[in-house]
PDB file of C-alpha atoms in Angstrom:
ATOM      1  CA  UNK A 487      -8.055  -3.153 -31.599  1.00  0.00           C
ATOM      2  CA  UNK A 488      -4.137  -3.813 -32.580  1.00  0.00           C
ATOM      3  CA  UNK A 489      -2.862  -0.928 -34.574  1.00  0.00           C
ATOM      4  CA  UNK A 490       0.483  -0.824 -36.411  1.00  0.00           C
ATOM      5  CA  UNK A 491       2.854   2.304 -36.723  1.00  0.00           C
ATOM      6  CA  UNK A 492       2.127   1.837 -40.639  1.00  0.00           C
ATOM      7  CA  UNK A 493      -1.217   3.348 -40.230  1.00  0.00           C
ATOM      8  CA  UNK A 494       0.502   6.363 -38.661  1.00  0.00           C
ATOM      9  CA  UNK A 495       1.519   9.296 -40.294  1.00  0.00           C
ATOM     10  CA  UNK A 496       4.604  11.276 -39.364  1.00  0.00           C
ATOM     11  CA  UNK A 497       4.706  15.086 -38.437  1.00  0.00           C
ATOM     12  CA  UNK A 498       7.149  17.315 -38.036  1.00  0.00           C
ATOM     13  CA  UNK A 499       6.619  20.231 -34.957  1.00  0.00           C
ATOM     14  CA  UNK A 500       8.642  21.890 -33.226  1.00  0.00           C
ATOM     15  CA  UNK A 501      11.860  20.333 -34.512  1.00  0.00           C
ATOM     16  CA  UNK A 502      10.556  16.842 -33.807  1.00  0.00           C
ATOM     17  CA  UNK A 503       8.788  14.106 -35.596  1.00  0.00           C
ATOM     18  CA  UNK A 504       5.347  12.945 -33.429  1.00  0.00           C
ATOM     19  CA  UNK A 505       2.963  10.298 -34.924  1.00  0.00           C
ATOM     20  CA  UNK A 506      -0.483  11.040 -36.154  1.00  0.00           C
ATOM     21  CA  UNK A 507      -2.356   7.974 -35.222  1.00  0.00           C
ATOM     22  CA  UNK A 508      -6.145   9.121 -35.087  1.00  0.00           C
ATOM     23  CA  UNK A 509      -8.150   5.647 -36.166  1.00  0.00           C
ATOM     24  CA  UNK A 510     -11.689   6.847 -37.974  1.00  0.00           C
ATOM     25  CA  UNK A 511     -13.642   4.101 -36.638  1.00  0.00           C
ATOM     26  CA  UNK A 512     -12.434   3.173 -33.186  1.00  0.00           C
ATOM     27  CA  UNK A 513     -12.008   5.405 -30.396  1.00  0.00           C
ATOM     28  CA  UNK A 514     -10.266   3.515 -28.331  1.00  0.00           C
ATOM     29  CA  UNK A 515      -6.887   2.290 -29.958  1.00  0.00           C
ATOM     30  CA  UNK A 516      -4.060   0.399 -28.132  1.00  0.00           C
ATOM     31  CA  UNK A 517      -0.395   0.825 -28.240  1.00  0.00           C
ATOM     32  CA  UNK A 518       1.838  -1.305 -30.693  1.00  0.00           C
ATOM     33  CA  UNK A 519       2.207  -4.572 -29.388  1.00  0.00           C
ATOM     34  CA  UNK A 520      -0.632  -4.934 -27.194  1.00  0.00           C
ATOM     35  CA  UNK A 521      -4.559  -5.287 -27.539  1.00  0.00           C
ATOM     36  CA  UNK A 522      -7.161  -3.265 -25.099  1.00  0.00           C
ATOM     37  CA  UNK A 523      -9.730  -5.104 -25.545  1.00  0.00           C
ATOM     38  CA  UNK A 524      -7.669  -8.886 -24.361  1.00  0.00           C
ATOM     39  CA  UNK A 525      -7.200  -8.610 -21.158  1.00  0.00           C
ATOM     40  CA  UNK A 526      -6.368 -11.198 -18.405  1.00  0.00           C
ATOM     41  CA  UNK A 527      -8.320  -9.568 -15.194  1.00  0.00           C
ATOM     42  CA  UNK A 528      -7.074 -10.269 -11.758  1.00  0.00           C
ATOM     43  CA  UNK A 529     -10.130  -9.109  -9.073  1.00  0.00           C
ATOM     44  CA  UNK A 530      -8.739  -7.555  -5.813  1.00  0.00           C
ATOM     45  CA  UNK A 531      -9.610  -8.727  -2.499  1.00  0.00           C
ATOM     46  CA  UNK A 532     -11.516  -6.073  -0.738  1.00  0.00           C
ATOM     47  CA  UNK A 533      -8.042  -5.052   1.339  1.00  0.00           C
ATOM     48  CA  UNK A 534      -7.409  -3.830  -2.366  1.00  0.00           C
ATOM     49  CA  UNK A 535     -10.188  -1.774  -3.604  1.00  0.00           C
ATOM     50  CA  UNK A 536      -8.223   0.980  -3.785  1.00  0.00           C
ATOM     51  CA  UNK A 537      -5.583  -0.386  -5.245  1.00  0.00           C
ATOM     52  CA  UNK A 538      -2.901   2.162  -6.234  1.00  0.00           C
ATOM     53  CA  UNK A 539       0.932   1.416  -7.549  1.00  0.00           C
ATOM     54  CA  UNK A 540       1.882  -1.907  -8.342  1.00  0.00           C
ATOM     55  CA  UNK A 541       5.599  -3.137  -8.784  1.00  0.00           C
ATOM     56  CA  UNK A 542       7.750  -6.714  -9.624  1.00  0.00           C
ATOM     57  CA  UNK A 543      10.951  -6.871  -8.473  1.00  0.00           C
ATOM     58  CA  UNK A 544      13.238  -7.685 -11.313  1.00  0.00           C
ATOM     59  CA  UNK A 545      10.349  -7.824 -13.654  1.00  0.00           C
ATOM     60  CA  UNK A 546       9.206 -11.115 -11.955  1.00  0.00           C
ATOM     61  CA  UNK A 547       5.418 -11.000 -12.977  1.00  0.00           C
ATOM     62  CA  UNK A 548       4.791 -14.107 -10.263  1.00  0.00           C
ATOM     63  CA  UNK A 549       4.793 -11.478  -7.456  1.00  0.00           C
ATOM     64  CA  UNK A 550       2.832  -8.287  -7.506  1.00  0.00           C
ATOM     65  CA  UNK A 551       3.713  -5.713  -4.794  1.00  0.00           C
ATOM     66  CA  UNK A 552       1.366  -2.988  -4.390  1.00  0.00           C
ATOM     67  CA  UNK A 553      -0.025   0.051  -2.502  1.00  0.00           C
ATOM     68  CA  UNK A 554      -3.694   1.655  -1.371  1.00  0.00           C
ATOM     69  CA  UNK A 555      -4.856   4.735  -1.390  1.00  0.00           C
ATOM     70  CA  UNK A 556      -5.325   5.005   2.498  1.00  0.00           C
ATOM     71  CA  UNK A 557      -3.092   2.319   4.423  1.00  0.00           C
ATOM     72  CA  UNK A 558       0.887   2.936   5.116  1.00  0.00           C
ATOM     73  CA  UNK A 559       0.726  -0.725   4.194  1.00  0.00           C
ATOM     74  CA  UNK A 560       2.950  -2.914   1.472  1.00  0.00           C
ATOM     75  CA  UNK A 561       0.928  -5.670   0.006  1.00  0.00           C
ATOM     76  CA  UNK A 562       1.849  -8.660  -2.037  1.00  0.00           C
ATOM     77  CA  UNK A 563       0.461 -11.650  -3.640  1.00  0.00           C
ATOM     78  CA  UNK A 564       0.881 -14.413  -5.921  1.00  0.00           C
ATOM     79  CA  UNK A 565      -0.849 -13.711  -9.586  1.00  0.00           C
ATOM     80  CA  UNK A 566      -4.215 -14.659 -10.172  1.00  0.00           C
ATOM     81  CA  UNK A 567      -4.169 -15.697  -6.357  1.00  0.00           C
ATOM     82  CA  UNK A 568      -6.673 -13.208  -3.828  1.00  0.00           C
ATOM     83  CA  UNK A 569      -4.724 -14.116  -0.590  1.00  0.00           C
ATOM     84  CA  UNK A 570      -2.256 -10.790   0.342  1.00  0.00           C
ATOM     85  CA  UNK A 571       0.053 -10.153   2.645  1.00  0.00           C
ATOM     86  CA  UNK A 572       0.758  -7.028   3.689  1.00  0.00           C
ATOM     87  CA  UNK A 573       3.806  -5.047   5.972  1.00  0.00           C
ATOM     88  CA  UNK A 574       3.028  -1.821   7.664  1.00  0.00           C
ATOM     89  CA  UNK A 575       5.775   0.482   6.665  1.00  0.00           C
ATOM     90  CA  UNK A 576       3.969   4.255   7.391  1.00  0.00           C
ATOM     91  CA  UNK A 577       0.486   5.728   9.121  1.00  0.00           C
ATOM     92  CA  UNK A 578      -2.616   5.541   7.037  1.00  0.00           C
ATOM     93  CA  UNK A 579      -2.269   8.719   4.183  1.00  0.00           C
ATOM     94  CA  UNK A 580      -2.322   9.005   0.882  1.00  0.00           C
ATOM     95  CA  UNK A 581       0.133   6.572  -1.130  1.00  0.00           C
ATOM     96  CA  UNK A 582      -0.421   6.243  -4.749  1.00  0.00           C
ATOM     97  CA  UNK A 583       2.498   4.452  -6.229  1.00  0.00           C
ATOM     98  CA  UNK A 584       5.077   1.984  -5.785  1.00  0.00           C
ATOM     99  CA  UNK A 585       8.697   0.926  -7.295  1.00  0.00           C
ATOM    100  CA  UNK A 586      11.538  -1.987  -6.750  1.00  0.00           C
ATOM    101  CA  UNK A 587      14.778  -1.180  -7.885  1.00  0.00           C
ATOM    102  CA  UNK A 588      18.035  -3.276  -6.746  1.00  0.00           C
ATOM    103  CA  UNK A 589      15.660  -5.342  -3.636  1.00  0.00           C
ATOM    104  CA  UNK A 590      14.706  -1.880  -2.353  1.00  0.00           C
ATOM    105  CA  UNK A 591      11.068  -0.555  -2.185  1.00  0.00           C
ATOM    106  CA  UNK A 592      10.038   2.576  -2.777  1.00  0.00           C
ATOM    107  CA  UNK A 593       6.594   4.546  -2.407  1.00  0.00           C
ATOM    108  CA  UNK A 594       5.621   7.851  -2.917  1.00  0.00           C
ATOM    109  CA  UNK A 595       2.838   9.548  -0.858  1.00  0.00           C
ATOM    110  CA  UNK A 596       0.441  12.264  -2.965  1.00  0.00           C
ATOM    111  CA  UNK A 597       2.181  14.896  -1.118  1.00  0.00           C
ATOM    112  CA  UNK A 598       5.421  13.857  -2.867  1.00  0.00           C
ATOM    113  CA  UNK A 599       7.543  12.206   0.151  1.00  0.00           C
ATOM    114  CA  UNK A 600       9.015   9.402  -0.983  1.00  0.00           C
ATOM    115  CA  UNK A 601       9.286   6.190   2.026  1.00  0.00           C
ATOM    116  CA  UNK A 602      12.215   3.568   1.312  1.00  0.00           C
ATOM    117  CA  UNK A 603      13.102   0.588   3.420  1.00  0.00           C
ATOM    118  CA  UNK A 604      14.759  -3.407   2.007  1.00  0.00           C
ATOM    119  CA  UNK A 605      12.398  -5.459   0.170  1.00  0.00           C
ATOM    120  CA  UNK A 606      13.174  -7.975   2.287  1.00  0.00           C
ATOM    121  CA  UNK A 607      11.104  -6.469   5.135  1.00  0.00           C
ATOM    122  CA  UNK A 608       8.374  -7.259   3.157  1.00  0.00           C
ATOM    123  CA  UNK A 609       8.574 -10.359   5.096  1.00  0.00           C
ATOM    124  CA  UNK A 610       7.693  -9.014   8.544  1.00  0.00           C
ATOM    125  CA  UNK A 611       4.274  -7.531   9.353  1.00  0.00           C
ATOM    126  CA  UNK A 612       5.876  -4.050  10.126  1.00  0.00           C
ATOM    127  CA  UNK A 613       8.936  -2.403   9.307  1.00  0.00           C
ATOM    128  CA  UNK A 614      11.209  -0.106  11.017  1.00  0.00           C
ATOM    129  CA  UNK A 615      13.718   0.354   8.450  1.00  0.00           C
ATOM    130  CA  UNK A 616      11.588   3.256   7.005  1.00  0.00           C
ATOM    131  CA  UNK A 617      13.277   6.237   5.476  1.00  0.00           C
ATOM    132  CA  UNK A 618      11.383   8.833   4.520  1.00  0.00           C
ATOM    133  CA  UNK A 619      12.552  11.793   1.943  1.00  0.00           C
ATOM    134  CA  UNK A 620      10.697  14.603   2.361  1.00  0.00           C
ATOM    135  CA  UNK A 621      10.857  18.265  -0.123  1.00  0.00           C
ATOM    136  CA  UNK A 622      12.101  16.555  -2.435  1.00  0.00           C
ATOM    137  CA  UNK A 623       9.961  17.944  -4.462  1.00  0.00           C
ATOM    138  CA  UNK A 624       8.010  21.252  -4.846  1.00  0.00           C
ATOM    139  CA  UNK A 625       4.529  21.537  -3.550  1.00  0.00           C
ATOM    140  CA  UNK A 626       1.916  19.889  -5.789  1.00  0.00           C
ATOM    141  CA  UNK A 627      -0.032  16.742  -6.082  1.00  0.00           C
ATOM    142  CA  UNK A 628       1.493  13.680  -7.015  1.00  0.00           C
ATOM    143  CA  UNK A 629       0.626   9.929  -7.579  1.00  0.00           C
ATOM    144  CA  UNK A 630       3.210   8.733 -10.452  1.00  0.00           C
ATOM    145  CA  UNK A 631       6.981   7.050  -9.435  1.00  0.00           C
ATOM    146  CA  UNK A 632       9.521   5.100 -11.689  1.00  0.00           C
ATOM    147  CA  UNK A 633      12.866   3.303 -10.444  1.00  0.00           C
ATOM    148  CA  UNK A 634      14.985   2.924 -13.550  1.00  0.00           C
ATOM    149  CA  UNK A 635      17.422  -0.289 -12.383  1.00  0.00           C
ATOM    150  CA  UNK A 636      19.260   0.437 -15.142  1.00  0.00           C
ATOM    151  CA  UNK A 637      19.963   3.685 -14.216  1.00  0.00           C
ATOM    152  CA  UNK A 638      19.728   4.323 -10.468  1.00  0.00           C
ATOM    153  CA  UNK A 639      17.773   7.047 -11.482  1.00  0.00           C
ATOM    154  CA  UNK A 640      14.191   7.819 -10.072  1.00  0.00           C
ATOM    155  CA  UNK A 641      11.311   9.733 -12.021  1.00  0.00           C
ATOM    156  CA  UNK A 642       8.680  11.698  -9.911  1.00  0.00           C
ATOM    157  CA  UNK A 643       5.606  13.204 -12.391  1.00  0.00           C
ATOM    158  CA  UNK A 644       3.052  15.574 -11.519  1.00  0.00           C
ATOM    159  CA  UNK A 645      -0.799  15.405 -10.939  1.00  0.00           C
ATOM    160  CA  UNK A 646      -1.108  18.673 -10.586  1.00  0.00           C
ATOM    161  CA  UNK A 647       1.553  21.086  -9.526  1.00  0.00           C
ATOM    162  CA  UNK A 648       1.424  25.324  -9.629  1.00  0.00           C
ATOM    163  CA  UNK A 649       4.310  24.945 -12.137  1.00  0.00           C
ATOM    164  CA  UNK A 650       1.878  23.447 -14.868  1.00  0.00           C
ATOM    165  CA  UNK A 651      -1.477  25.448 -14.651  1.00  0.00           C
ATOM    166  CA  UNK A 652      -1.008  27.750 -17.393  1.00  0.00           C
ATOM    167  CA  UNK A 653       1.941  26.453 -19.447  1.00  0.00           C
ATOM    168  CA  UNK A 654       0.141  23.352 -21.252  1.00  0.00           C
ATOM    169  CA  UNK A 655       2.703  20.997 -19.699  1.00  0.00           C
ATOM    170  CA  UNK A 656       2.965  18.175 -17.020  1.00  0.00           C
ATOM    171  CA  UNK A 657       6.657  18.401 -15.060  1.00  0.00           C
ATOM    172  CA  UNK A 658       8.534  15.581 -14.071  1.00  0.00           C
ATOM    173  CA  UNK A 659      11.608  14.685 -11.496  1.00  0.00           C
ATOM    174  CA  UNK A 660      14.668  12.702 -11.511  1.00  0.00           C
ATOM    175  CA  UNK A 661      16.996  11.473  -8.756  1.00  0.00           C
ATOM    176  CA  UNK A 662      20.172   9.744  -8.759  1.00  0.00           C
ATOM    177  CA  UNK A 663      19.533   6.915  -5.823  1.00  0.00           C
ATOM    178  CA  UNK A 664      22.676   6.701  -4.072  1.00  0.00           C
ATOM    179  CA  UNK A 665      22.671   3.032  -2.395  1.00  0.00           C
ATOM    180  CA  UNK A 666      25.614   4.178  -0.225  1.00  0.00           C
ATOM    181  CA  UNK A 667      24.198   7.165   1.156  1.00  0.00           C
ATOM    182  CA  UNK A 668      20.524   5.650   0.814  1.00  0.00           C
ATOM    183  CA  UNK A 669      19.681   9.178  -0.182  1.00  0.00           C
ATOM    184  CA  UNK A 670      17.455  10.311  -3.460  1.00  0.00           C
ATOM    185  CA  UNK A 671      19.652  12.924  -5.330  1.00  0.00           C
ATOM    186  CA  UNK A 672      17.625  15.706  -7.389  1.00  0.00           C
ATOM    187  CA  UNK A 673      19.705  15.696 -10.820  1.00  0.00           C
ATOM    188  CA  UNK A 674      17.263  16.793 -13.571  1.00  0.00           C
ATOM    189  CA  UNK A 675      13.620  17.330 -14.485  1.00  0.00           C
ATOM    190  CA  UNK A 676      11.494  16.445 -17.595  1.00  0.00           C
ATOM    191  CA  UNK A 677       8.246  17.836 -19.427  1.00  0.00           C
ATOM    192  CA  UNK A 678       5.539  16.391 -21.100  1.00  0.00           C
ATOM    193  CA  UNK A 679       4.602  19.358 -24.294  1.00  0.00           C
ATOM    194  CA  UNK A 680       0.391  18.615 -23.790  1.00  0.00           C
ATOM    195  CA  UNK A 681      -0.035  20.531 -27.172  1.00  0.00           C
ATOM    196  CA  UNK A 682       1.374  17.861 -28.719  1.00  0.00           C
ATOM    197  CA  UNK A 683      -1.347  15.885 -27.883  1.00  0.00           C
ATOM    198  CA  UNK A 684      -3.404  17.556 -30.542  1.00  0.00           C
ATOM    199  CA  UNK A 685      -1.201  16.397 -33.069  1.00  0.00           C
ATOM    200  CA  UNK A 686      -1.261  12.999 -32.383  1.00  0.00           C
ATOM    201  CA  UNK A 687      -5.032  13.291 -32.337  1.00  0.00           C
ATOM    202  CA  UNK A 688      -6.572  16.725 -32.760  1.00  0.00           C
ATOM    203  CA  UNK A 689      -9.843  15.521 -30.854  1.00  0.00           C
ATOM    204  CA  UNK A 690      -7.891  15.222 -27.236  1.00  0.00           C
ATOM    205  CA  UNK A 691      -7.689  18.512 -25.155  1.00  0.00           C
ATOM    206  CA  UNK A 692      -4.611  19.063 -24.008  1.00  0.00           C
ATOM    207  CA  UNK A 693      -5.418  18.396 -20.434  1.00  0.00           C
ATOM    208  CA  UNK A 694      -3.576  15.040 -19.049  1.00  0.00           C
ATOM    209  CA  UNK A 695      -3.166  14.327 -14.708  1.00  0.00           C
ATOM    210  CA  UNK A 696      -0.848  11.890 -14.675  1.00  0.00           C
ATOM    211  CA  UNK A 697      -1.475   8.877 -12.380  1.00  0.00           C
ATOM    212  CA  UNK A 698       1.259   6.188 -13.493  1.00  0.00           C
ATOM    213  CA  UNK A 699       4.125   5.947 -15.676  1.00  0.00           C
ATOM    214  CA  UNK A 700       6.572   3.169 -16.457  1.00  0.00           C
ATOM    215  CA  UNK A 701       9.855   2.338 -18.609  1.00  0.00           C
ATOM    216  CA  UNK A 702       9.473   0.042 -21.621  1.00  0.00           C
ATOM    217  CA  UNK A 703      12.620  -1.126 -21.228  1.00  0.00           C
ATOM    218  CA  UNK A 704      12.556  -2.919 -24.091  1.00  0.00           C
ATOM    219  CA  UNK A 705      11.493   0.149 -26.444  1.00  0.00           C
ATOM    220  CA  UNK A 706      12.963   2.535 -24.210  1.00  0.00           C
ATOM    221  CA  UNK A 707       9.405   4.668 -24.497  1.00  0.00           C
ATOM    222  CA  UNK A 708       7.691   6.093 -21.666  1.00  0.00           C
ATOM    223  CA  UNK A 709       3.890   4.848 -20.806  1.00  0.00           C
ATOM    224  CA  UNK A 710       2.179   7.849 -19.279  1.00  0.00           C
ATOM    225  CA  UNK A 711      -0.928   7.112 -17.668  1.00  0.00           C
ATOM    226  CA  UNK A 712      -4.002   9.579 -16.671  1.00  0.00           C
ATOM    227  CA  UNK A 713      -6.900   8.069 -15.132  1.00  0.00           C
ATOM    228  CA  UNK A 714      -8.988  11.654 -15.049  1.00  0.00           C
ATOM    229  CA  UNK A 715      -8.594  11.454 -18.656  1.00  0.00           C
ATOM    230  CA  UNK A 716      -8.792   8.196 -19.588  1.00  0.00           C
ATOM    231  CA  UNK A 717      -5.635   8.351 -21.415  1.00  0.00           C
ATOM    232  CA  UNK A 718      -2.435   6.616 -22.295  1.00  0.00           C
ATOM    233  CA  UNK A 719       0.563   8.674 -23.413  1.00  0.00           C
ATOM    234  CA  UNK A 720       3.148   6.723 -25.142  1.00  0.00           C
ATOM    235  CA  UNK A 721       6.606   9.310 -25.499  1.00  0.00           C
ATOM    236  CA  UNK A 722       9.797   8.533 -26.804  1.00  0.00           C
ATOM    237  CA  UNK A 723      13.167   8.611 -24.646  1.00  0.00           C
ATOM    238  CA  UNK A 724      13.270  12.285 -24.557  1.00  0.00           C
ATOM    239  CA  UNK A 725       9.443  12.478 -23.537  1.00  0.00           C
ATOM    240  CA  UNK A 726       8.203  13.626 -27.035  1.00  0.00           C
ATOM    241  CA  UNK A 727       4.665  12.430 -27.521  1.00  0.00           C
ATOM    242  CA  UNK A 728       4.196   9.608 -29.673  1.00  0.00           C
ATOM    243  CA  UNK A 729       1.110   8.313 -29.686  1.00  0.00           C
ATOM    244  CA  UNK A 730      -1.848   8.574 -26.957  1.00  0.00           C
ATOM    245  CA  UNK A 731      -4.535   6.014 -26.687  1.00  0.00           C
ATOM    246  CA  UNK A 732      -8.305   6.679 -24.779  1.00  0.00           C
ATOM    247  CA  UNK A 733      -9.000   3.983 -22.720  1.00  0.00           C
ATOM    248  CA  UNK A 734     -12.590   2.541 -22.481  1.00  0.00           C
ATOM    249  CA  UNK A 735     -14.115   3.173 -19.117  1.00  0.00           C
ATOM    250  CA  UNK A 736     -16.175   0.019 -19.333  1.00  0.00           C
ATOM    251  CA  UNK A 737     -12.551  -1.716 -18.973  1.00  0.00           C
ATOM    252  CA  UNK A 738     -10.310   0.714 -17.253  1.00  0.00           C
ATOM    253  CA  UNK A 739     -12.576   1.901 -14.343  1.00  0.00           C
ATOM    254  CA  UNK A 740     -10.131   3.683 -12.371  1.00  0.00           C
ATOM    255  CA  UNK A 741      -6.265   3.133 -14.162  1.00  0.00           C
ATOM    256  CA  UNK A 742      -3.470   4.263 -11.078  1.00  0.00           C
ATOM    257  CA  UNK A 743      -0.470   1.772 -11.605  1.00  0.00           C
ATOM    258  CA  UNK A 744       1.500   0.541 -14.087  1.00  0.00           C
ATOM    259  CA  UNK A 745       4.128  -1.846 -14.678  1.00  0.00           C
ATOM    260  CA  UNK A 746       5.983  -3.944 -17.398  1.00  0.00           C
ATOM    261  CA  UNK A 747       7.154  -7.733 -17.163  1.00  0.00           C
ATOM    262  CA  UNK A 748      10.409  -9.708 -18.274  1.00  0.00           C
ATOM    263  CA  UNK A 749       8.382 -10.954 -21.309  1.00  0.00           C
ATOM    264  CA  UNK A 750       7.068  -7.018 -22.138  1.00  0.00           C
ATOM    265  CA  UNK A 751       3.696  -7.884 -20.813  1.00  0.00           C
ATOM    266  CA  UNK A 752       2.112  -4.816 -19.582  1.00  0.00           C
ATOM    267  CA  UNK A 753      -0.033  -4.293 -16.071  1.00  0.00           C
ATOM    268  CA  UNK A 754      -2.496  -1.793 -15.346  1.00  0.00           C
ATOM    269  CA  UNK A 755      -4.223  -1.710 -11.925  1.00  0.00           C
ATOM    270  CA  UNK A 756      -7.775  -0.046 -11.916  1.00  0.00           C
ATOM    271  CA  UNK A 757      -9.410   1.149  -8.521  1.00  0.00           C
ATOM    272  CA  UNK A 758     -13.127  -0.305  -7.482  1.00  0.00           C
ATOM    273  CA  UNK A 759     -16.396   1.031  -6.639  1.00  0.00           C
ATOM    274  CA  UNK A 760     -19.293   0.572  -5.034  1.00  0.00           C
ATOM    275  CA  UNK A 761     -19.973  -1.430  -7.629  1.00  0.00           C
ATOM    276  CA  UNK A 762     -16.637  -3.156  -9.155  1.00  0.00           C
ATOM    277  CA  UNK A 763     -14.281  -4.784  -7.766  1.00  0.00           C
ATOM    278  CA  UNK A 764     -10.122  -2.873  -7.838  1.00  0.00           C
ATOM    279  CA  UNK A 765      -8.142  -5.284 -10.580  1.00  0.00           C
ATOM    280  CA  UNK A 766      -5.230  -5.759 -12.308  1.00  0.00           C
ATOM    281  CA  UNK A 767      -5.085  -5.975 -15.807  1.00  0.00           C
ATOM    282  CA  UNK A 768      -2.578  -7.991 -17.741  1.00  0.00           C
ATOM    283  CA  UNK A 769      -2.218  -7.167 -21.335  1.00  0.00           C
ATOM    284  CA  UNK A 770       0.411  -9.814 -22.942  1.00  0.00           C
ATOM    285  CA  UNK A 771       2.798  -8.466 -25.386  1.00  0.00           C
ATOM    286  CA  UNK A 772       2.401  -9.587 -29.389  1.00  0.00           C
ATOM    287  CA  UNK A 773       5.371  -9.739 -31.266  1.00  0.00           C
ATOM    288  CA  UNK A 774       5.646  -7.404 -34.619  1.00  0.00           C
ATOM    289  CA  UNK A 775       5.174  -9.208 -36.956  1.00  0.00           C
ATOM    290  CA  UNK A 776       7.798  -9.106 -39.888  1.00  0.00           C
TER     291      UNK A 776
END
């Protein structure tokens, strides 16, 4: 169900203005510009149950690049098209997401290691132009990555990290990516305020394990995903809650990556089951209209 900002009611806290966007009816709402229940499914091949991260380079939605859970392996494909290939980069382990930024390829393990090696290895069947940054970040459990191309900057958020149990917030990373050095440079760090979540809609606990996130760079908002929760956090550029959207578990079975398109369409990939297959869902972007 499309909602519009109009329906939402501003707030002030904490020296901020956040969005009250609770919809009486509907549980499950979408964010502006897009519509939950339209989706364009792409089924996995069974390489790709466990699909984790996916990725375009340049925002080129022909090509999806992805991770799984348990192979060191890069797979891509053509849209809508079953047939992978794939390019061992790393040991089987845990990887849960994936990045392109300036035809390099990055993928973070749940420990918080980040590999890196030339997209256009992605050609061969294995790579050994791996580099792999390790302590980069403190101990914890992590599955979400961003490469900002804009920026050269790199965002690392936590699943669940020491630094969060008590404090009602989710803490983020960012690197500058030297390409000269090849080297991930810890500059900064960012927080998601989870009590904010109950003013956006005062039914959510403020519990959120995030599994995704991605750049609208056309909005400039974050997209915060949490498949324990079923959740979709939409922030602002200084990661100030917006809105945040329950997703339907009938659609969203198992939501771990996200990505946007040149046109602002927006992917989320959903692990399978015994029973469904992993996909990719594309949601296409609906202008505002005036």
């Amino acid at each position: 169900m499309k909602r519009s900002y109009s329906a939402c009611i501003p707030i002030l806290m904490a020296g901020f203005t956040v969005l009250s966007c609770g919809h009486p009816k509907n549980k499950y709402t979408s964010p502006e510009g897009y519509d939950f229940t339209k989706a364009d499914k792409f089924n996995m091949p069974s390489s790709l149950l466990e699909i984790s991260g996916i990725a375009f380079n340049e925002s080129n939605s022909d090509t999806v690049y992805s991770v799984q859970d348990e192979n060191g392996k890069l797979f891509r494909q053509q849209w809508d098209v079953k047939k992978q290939k794939n390019t061992k980069f790393a040991p089987n382990d845990d990887f849960e997401d994936i990045s392109i930024m300036h035809q390099k390829v990055f993928i973070l393990n749940s420990n918080g290691s980040v590999y890196s090696f030339p997209l256009s290895e992605s050609l061969k069947k294995e790579t050994d132009q791996v580099k792999e940054a390790k302590h980069i970040v403190p101990k914890g459990e992590y599955e979400g990555m961003f490469a900002d191309a804009e920026t050269n900057k790199v965002y690392i958020i936590c699943k669940s990290c020491p630094v969060d149990k008590k404090a009602k917030t989710v803490t983020g990373y960012i690197f500058d990516y030297g390409a000269v050095a090849d080297s991930l440079i810890s500059i900064d760090t960012f927080k998601l305020d989870l009590k904010q979540l109950k003013v956006v809609n005062a039914k959510l606990k403020t519990s959120f394990s995030a599994s995704a996130l991605a750049r609208n760079l056309k909005t400039n908002e974050w997209y915060v995903l949490s498949s324990a929760n079923k959740l979709l956090v939409v922030t602002d550029a200084q990661w100030n809650i917006k809105t945040a959207h329950r997703l339907n578990s009938s659609v969203f079975n198992q939501p771990e990556g996200i990505a946007f398109d040149k046109e602002q369409n927006l992917f989320i990939s959903n692990e399978g089951d015994e029973v469904t297959d992993g996909n990719i869902l594309k949601f296409k972007y609906v202008h505002k209209q005036k």
